[in-house]
Structure formats: structure tokens, C-alpha cells
XYZ file of C-alpha atoms in Angstrom:
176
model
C -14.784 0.094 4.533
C -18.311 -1.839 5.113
C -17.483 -4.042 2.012
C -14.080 -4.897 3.123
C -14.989 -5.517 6.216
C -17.889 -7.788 4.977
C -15.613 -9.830 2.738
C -12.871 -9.933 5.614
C -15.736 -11.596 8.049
C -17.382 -14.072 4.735
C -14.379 -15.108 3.325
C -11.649 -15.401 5.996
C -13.918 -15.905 9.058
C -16.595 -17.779 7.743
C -15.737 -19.468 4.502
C -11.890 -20.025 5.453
C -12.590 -20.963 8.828
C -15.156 -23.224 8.650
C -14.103 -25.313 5.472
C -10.267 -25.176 6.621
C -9.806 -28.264 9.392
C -6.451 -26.731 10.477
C -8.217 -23.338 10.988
C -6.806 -19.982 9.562
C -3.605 -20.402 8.111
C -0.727 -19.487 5.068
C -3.526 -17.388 2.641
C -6.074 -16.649 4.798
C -3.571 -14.675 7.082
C -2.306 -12.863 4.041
C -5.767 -11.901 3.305
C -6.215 -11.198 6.953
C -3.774 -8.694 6.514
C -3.938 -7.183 3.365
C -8.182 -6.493 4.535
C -7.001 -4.723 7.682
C -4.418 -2.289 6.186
C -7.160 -1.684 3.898
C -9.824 -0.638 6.313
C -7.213 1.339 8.123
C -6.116 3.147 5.149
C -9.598 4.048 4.152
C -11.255 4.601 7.688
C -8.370 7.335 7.833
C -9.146 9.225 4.944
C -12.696 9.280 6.650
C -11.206 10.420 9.596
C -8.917 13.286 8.028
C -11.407 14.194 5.277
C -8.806 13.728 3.182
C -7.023 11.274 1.087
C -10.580 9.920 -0.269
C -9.438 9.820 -3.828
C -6.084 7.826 -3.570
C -8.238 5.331 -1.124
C -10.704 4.847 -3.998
C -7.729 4.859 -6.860
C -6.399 1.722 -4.791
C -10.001 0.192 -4.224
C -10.176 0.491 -8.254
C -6.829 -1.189 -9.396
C -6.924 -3.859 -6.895
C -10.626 -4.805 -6.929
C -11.146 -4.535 -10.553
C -9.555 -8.242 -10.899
C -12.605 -8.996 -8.193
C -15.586 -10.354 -10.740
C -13.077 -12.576 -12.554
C -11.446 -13.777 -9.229
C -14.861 -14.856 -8.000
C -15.871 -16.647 -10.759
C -12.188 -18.232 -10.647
C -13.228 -19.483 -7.707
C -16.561 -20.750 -7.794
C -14.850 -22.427 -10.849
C -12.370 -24.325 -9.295
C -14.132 -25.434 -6.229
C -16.655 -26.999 -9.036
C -13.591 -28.880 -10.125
C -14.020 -30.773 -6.450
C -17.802 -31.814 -7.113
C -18.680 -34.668 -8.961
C -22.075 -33.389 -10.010
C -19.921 -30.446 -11.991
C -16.361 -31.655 -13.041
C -17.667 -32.590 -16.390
C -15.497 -31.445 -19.818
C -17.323 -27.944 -20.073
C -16.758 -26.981 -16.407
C -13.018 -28.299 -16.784
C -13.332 -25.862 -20.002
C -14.737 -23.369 -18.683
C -12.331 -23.041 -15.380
C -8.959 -23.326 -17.732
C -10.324 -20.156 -19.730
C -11.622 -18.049 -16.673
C -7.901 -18.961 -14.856
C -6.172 -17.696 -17.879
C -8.139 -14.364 -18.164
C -7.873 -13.961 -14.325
C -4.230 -14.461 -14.507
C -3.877 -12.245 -17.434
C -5.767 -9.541 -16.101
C -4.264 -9.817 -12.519
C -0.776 -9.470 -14.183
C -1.526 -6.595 -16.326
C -3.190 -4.262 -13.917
C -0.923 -5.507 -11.001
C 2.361 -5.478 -12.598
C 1.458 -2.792 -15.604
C -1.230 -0.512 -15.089
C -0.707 -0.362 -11.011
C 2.910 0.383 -10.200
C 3.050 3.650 -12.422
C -0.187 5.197 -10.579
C 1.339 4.364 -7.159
C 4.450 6.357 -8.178
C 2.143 8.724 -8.970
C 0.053 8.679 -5.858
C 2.987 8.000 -3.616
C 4.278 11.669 -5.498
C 1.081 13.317 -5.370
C 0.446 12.560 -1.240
C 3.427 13.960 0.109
C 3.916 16.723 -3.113
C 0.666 18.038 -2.677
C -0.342 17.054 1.245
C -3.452 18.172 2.318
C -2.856 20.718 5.823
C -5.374 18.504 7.185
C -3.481 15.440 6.965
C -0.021 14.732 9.125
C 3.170 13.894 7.351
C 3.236 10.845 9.790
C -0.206 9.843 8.543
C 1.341 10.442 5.142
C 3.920 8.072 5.336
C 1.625 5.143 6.309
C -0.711 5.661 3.660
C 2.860 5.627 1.058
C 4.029 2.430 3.163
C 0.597 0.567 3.143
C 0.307 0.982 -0.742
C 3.683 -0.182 -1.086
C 3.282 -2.921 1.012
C 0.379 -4.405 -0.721
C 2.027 -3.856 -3.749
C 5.355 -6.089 -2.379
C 3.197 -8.372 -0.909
C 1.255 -9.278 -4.313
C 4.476 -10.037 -6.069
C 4.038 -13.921 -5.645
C 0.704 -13.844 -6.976
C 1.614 -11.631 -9.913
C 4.601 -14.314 -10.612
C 2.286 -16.903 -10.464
C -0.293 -15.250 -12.620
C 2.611 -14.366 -15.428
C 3.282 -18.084 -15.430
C -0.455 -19.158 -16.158
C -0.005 -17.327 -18.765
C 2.792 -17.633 -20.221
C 1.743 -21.632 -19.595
C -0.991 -21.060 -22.388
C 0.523 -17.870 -24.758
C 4.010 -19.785 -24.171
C 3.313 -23.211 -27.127
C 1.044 -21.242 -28.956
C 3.241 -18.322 -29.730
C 6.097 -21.196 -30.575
C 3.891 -23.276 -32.733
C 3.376 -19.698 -34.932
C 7.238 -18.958 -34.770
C 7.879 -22.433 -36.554
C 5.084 -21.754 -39.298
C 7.077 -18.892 -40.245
């Protein structure tokens, strides 16, 4: 909870805010959001003493992408500074995209929706007493939910991909 809350404040409040002219806006509301439901899923578990392990199986499959998202990120906003836009940092931003993208996709759109199948089966199969059914069904809707609402950026991350993988794997089909 204290780390999401941290990068809520740094990155939406702070970073978004301050370098945005318009204000918050479009992203940084989906951000916003996603943040929130994920401090309220977690500071619930806390609450119930229960639930801990499905809060931490979502932390792992949607922060793993985290390291490679950062450096996506300090990668592309080097793209905007003339002291770093040179041919290795335009290099070196194309490959870190690509394996962002390609991880993204695989653990969002592979690894991901089985285990919240699984999770959404396990919480109400094997409910703690502790827990109420109505607390329950908002944990199942707020996975779900994030899950729906990273579609776009799992499209998006298939097509980076397939952007790169998409000639190469061409150019080998005409060799044979």
C-alpha cells in the first residue's frame, strides 16, 4: 500500500502534474484509478486478515513489467533532450520498447488471465469466514477490471511487437 501510494503521489501528482500544462488528464486519470483500486484492494486484505496472498499474486503479475517500464521511460523522455538523442540512445530506447512491449504482452495477455481465473475460483471456492461474500465480489470485480482496463495497452504492446518480429519473420519465410 505505502509504495502505491508513493508512486500514485510521484508520478501522477507530482511528475504528471507539474510537467502536464493542461493538468491531469486522459493517462494520468487511468493511472489515478487503477492506483486507488489498488490500495483499496490491498488495505482490505489488511483489514480482513485475509486475502494477503491474491493481493500480492496481483502486485507480482502487474508490477513485474515495472523495471522495464521505468527504464522505457527514462528512455523516451531522453529522446526529448538534445544533450541525449544521439544514435545509441535512439538504439537503446527502440530495444528497451520492444522488450517492454513483449514482456507487457506476455504476462498481461498470457501468463495473467489464467491465474485470475484461478484466483477469481479460489476467492469465492475457498472464502475465508473472515471475509464477506460482498467484500468477495469487489476483490473478483477490481481484478477484472484492471484486467479490462489494460486491454488497450496490451493491443498496443502486441503491435510493437509484431512491428519488429512482423519483417523479420517475413524476410526468413522468403529464404525458405
Amino acid at each position: 500500500t505505502g509504495y502505491m501510494l508513493y508512486d500514485t503521489f510521484l508520478n501522477v501528482f507530482w511528475l504528471q502534474y507539474r510537467m502536464n500544462p493542461n493538468g491531469l488528464g486522459g493517462e494520468s486519470n487511468v493511472f489515478l484509478i487503477h492506483h486507488l483500486i489498488t490500495v483499496l484492494y490491498m488495505s482490505s486484505t489488511r483489514i480482513y486478515g485475509a486475502g494477503h496472498q491474491s493481493a500480492m499474486i496481483c502486485m507480482l503479475l502487474g508490477e513485474i513489467t515495472n523495471p522495464l517500464h521505468n527504464a522505457f521511460y527514462i528512455a523516451e523522455g531522453a529522446q526529448g533532450l538534445e544533450c541525449c538523442n544521439g544514435a545509441l540512445s535512439q538504439m537503446m530506447f527502440h530495444y528497451i520498447h520492444v522488450a517492454f512491449s513483449a514482456l507487457y504482452f506476455v504476462v498481461r495477455a498470457i501468463v495473467a488471465p489464467p491465474m485470475w481465473i484461478h484466483l477469481t475460483y479460489v476467492l469465492w471456492r475457498r472464502k475465508s469466514s473472515k471475509v464477506p461474500y460482498w467484500l468477495v465480489g469487489m476483490w473478483t470485480a477490481l481484478i477484472w477490471i484492471i484486467t479490462i482496463g489494460a486491454y488497450p495497452y496490451v493491443i498496443a504492446s502486441y503491435h510493437t511487437v509484431a512491428e519488429v518480429v512482423g519483417p523479420y519473420t517475413a524476410r526468413n519465410s522468403e529464404e525458405l
